[in-house]
Amino acid sequence: MHIRLLYACREIMHAMWKPNKFKSVYLLATFYVLTLTIPSAVSVYWAFGDQLLDHANAFSLLPKSGFRDLAVVLMVIHQFITFGFACTPLYFVWEKVIGFHSTKNILVRALIRIPVVIPIWFLAIIFPFFGPINSTVGALLVTFTVYIIPAAAHMLTYRTAFARENAVEKPPFFISSWTAVFLVNTFVVVWTLIVGFGFGGWASITNFVHQVDSFGLFAKCYQCPPKNPATKQISKAAH
């Protein structure tokens, strides 16, 4: 997963040097990612269904096997790569604050980034239930930043005839007029607001509330089934 995300981001970064190619590269990168994420997601949901509603840690549902262990190892590698990739802006801000942003020594930059890494690493150990939090944030915030705000901003930018006449990029060949463009943007805003923010927010918050009892600080194995369920039930019955 990390490899494909980094590859997609690298291609998008190169496309930014030629902005006219950005949209096509972004679209291709999106299709590339979806072809790898959707099949695996569908397979897990097909196998476990409603069990995933209260098990954010899907690995806890997989039977113990070499493939499960390999998946865990790959996910750990994924987390390492994503952590470094996602924290890069924070690293730059920290280096700017302490005055080391112009240092070219890689070892020095690695050392000064440790104060940023340690608190985040510690918080990740304390709060392993990031999945439900992430889904809630995605439904309530990402829907706006990725879909609603860009579509609404496009409509506001080209709301006047003068802006439409002087637009650098005209409507694509498969959309014949600006009216059609506005209709598409309106559909994206309304659909995402109702389905993504409304139903998605409701579902993620409900799921969060249902799983809150399984949350625990410093959980050794988040939402993992007990090793000896029968023994646990007997002990409960005894009490």
Short mmCIF file of C-alpha atoms in Angstrom, two decimals:
data_model
loop_
_atom_site.label_atom_id
_atom_site.label_comp_id
_atom_site.label_asym_id
_atom_site.label_seq_id
_atom_site.Cartn_x
_atom_site.Cartn_y
_atom_site.Cartn_z
CA MET A 1 0.00 0.00 0.00
CA HIS A 2 2.78 2.42 0.88
CA ILE A 3 4.65 1.71 -2.31
CA ARG A 4 1.67 2.52 -4.47
CA LEU A 5 0.81 5.65 -2.47
CA LEU A 6 4.36 6.93 -2.62
CA TYR A 7 4.50 6.10 -6.31
CA ALA A 8 1.26 7.97 -6.93
CA CYS A 9 2.43 10.98 -4.89
CA ARG A 10 5.76 11.00 -6.70
CA GLU A 11 4.00 11.08 -10.05
CA ILE A 12 1.71 13.87 -8.86
CA MET A 13 4.73 15.83 -7.60
CA HIS A 14 6.37 15.55 -11.02
CA ALA A 15 3.12 16.54 -12.69
CA MET A 16 3.06 19.74 -10.65
CA TRP A 17 6.04 20.93 -12.69
CA LYS A 18 3.66 20.80 -15.65
CA PRO A 19 0.26 21.77 -14.18
CA ASN A 20 -1.58 20.98 -17.40
CA LYS A 21 -0.84 17.28 -16.81
CA PHE A 22 -1.81 17.29 -13.15
CA LYS A 23 -5.44 16.24 -13.59
CA SER A 24 -4.70 13.28 -15.83
CA VAL A 25 -1.89 12.04 -13.58
CA TYR A 26 -4.06 12.47 -10.49
CA LEU A 27 -6.89 10.51 -12.12
CA LEU A 28 -4.58 7.69 -13.21
CA ALA A 29 -2.98 7.55 -9.75
CA THR A 30 -6.45 7.30 -8.20
CA PHE A 31 -7.42 4.40 -10.46
CA TYR A 32 -4.08 2.74 -9.71
CA VAL A 33 -4.71 2.91 -5.96
CA LEU A 34 -8.32 1.75 -6.22
CA THR A 35 -7.39 -1.35 -8.21
CA LEU A 36 -5.24 -2.45 -5.27
CA THR A 37 -7.39 -1.40 -2.32
CA ILE A 38 -10.91 -2.32 -3.43
CA PRO A 39 -10.31 -6.06 -4.10
CA SER A 40 -8.69 -6.61 -0.70
CA ALA A 41 -11.39 -4.59 1.10
CA VAL A 42 -14.18 -6.46 -0.69
CA SER A 43 -12.57 -9.80 0.16
CA VAL A 44 -12.37 -9.04 3.88
CA TYR A 45 -15.91 -7.67 4.05
CA TRP A 46 -17.18 -10.66 2.09
CA ALA A 47 -15.51 -13.07 4.53
CA PHE A 48 -16.37 -11.38 7.84
CA GLY A 49 -19.31 -9.09 7.10
CA ASP A 50 -20.95 -7.54 10.15
CA GLN A 51 -18.15 -8.69 12.43
CA LEU A 52 -16.16 -5.74 11.13
CA LEU A 53 -18.75 -3.34 12.55
CA ASP A 54 -17.30 -3.81 16.02
CA HIS A 55 -13.79 -4.92 15.08
CA ALA A 56 -11.75 -2.05 13.70
CA ASN A 57 -8.71 -4.34 13.88
CA ALA A 58 -9.51 -6.71 10.99
CA PHE A 59 -6.36 -8.73 11.70
CA SER A 60 -7.92 -9.92 14.94
CA LEU A 61 -10.55 -11.78 12.89
CA LEU A 62 -8.15 -13.56 10.58
CA PRO A 63 -7.26 -17.17 11.51
CA LYS A 64 -3.70 -17.64 12.61
CA SER A 65 -1.59 -18.60 9.61
CA GLY A 66 1.54 -17.67 7.74
CA PHE A 67 -0.46 -15.43 5.44
CA ARG A 68 -1.94 -13.55 8.42
CA ASP A 69 1.54 -13.08 9.89
CA LEU A 70 2.85 -11.88 6.53
CA ALA A 71 -0.04 -9.40 6.29
CA VAL A 72 0.80 -8.05 9.76
CA VAL A 73 4.47 -7.64 8.81
CA LEU A 74 3.54 -5.81 5.61
CA MET A 75 1.17 -3.56 7.55
CA VAL A 76 3.92 -2.70 10.03
CA ILE A 77 6.20 -1.80 7.12
CA HIS A 78 3.32 0.22 5.70
CA GLN A 79 2.96 2.11 8.97
CA PHE A 80 6.67 2.93 9.11
CA ILE A 81 6.67 4.33 5.58
CA THR A 82 3.41 6.23 5.99
CA PHE A 83 4.56 7.69 9.28
CA GLY A 84 7.66 9.17 7.71
CA PHE A 85 5.76 10.34 4.66
CA ALA A 86 2.86 11.91 6.57
CA CYS A 87 5.09 13.60 9.15
CA THR A 88 7.36 15.26 6.59
CA PRO A 89 5.51 18.63 6.75
CA LEU A 90 5.71 18.52 10.54
CA TYR A 91 9.43 17.79 10.33
CA PHE A 92 9.93 20.83 8.13
CA VAL A 93 7.99 23.07 10.49
CA TRP A 94 9.99 21.80 13.48
CA GLU A 95 13.30 22.31 11.68
CA LYS A 96 12.22 25.83 10.78
CA VAL A 97 11.28 26.60 14.40
CA ILE A 98 14.63 25.46 15.84
CA GLY A 99 16.65 26.95 12.98
CA PHE A 100 17.94 23.79 11.29
CA HIS A 101 15.83 23.92 8.12
CA SER A 102 18.85 24.77 5.96
CA THR A 103 21.06 21.96 7.30
CA LYS A 104 22.12 19.48 4.62
CA ASN A 105 23.59 16.94 7.04
CA ILE A 106 21.21 13.97 6.98
CA LEU A 107 22.38 12.63 10.34
CA VAL A 108 21.78 15.98 12.06
CA ARG A 109 18.31 16.27 10.54
CA ALA A 110 17.47 12.73 11.66
CA LEU A 111 18.54 13.50 15.22
CA ILE A 112 16.62 16.76 15.49
CA ARG A 113 13.45 15.00 14.28
CA ILE A 114 13.47 12.62 17.27
CA PRO A 115 11.54 15.07 19.54
CA VAL A 116 8.76 14.99 16.93
CA VAL A 117 8.74 11.20 16.55
CA ILE A 118 8.75 10.21 20.24
CA PRO A 119 5.52 11.98 21.31
CA ILE A 120 3.62 10.67 18.27
CA TRP A 121 4.96 7.16 18.82
CA PHE A 122 3.97 7.32 22.49
CA LEU A 123 0.44 8.52 21.68
CA ALA A 124 0.05 5.71 19.13
CA ILE A 125 0.87 3.16 21.83
CA ILE A 126 -1.56 4.76 24.28
CA PHE A 127 -4.43 5.02 21.79
CA PRO A 128 -4.48 1.96 19.49
CA PHE A 129 -8.10 2.58 18.50
CA PHE A 130 -7.21 4.96 15.68
CA GLY A 131 -9.49 3.24 13.13
CA PRO A 132 -12.83 4.43 14.55
CA ILE A 133 -11.37 7.90 15.12
CA ASN A 134 -10.07 7.99 11.55
CA SER A 135 -13.42 6.95 10.05
CA THR A 136 -15.22 9.62 12.07
CA VAL A 137 -12.77 12.33 11.01
CA GLY A 138 -13.00 11.15 7.42
CA ALA A 139 -16.78 11.34 7.35
CA LEU A 140 -17.04 14.70 9.12
CA LEU A 141 -14.00 16.54 7.74
CA VAL A 142 -12.47 14.83 4.70
CA THR A 143 -15.80 14.92 2.88
CA PHE A 144 -15.57 18.73 2.99
CA THR A 145 -11.89 19.12 2.12
CA VAL A 146 -11.89 16.61 -0.75
CA TYR A 147 -15.35 16.93 -2.30
CA ILE A 148 -17.61 19.68 -1.02
CA ILE A 149 -15.19 22.63 -0.77
CA PRO A 150 -13.42 22.07 -4.15
CA ALA A 151 -16.72 21.66 -6.03
CA ALA A 152 -18.28 24.67 -4.29
CA ALA A 153 -15.14 26.75 -4.86
CA HIS A 154 -15.18 25.90 -8.56
CA MET A 155 -18.76 27.10 -8.85
CA LEU A 156 -18.00 30.31 -6.96
CA THR A 157 -14.93 31.00 -9.09
CA TYR A 158 -16.81 30.68 -12.38
CA ARG A 159 -20.16 32.05 -11.29
CA THR A 160 -19.86 35.16 -13.54
CA ALA A 161 -19.94 35.21 -17.33
CA PHE A 162 -16.66 37.16 -17.38
CA ALA A 163 -14.88 34.44 -15.38
CA ARG A 164 -16.26 31.70 -17.62
CA GLU A 165 -15.25 33.52 -20.81
CA ASN A 166 -11.68 34.02 -19.55
CA ALA A 167 -11.27 30.60 -17.97
CA VAL A 168 -7.92 28.99 -18.71
CA GLU A 169 -9.56 25.58 -18.81
CA LYS A 170 -12.89 25.19 -20.51
CA PRO A 171 -15.36 22.37 -19.75
CA PRO A 172 -14.09 18.97 -20.94
CA PHE A 173 -15.22 17.53 -24.26
CA PHE A 174 -17.67 15.11 -22.63
CA ILE A 175 -19.50 17.98 -20.84
CA SER A 176 -20.95 20.29 -23.43
CA SER A 177 -21.60 23.45 -21.39
CA TRP A 178 -20.90 25.33 -18.18
CA THR A 179 -24.45 24.55 -17.08
CA ALA A 180 -23.60 20.85 -17.13
CA VAL A 181 -20.44 21.54 -15.14
CA PHE A 182 -22.44 23.39 -12.49
CA LEU A 183 -24.95 20.54 -12.35
CA VAL A 184 -22.18 18.00 -11.81
CA ASN A 185 -20.61 20.13 -9.09
CA THR A 186 -23.99 20.65 -7.42
CA PHE A 187 -24.62 16.90 -7.48
CA VAL A 188 -21.21 16.24 -5.88
CA VAL A 189 -21.86 18.79 -3.13
CA VAL A 190 -25.40 17.61 -2.33
CA TRP A 191 -24.63 13.88 -2.60
CA THR A 192 -21.50 14.10 -0.45
CA LEU A 193 -23.23 16.32 2.09
CA ILE A 194 -26.13 13.87 2.49
CA VAL A 195 -24.45 10.49 2.02
CA GLY A 196 -20.86 11.19 3.07
CA PHE A 197 -21.27 13.74 5.82
CA GLY A 198 -24.82 12.82 6.88
CA PHE A 199 -25.11 9.04 6.71
CA GLY A 200 -21.34 8.49 6.88
CA GLY A 201 -21.01 10.72 9.92
CA TRP A 202 -23.96 9.05 11.62
CA ALA A 203 -22.62 5.54 10.91
CA SER A 204 -19.06 6.34 12.02
CA ILE A 205 -20.19 8.05 15.23
CA THR A 206 -22.58 5.18 16.01
CA ASN A 207 -19.80 2.68 15.36
CA PHE A 208 -17.47 4.71 17.56
CA VAL A 209 -19.98 4.64 20.42
CA HIS A 210 -20.56 0.90 20.04
CA GLN A 211 -16.82 0.18 20.19
CA VAL A 212 -15.98 2.57 23.00
CA ASP A 213 -16.18 -0.23 25.58
CA SER A 214 -13.39 -2.08 23.76
CA PHE A 215 -11.08 0.92 23.88
CA GLY A 216 -8.26 0.73 26.35
CA LEU A 217 -5.03 2.56 26.96
CA PHE A 218 -1.85 0.63 26.21
CA ALA A 219 -3.84 -2.34 24.85
CA LYS A 220 -1.50 -5.27 24.27
CA CYS A 221 -3.61 -6.55 21.37
CA TYR A 222 -6.44 -4.22 20.39
CA GLN A 223 -9.78 -6.06 20.07
CA CYS A 224 -8.06 -9.43 19.86
CA PRO A 225 -10.18 -12.40 20.97
CA PRO A 226 -9.22 -14.01 24.31
CA LYS A 227 -6.77 -16.88 24.05
CA ASN A 228 -8.98 -19.16 26.17
CA PRO A 229 -12.62 -18.09 25.70
CA ALA A 230 -13.93 -21.10 27.64
CA THR A 231 -11.76 -20.29 30.63
CA LYS A 232 -12.88 -16.68 30.53
CA GLN A 233 -16.55 -17.67 30.48
CA ILE A 234 -16.06 -20.07 33.40
CA SER A 235 -14.35 -17.36 35.45
CA LYS A 236 -17.19 -14.96 34.71
CA ALA A 237 -19.77 -17.55 35.71
CA ALA A 238 -17.91 -18.22 38.96
CA HIS A 239 -18.13 -14.54 39.85
#
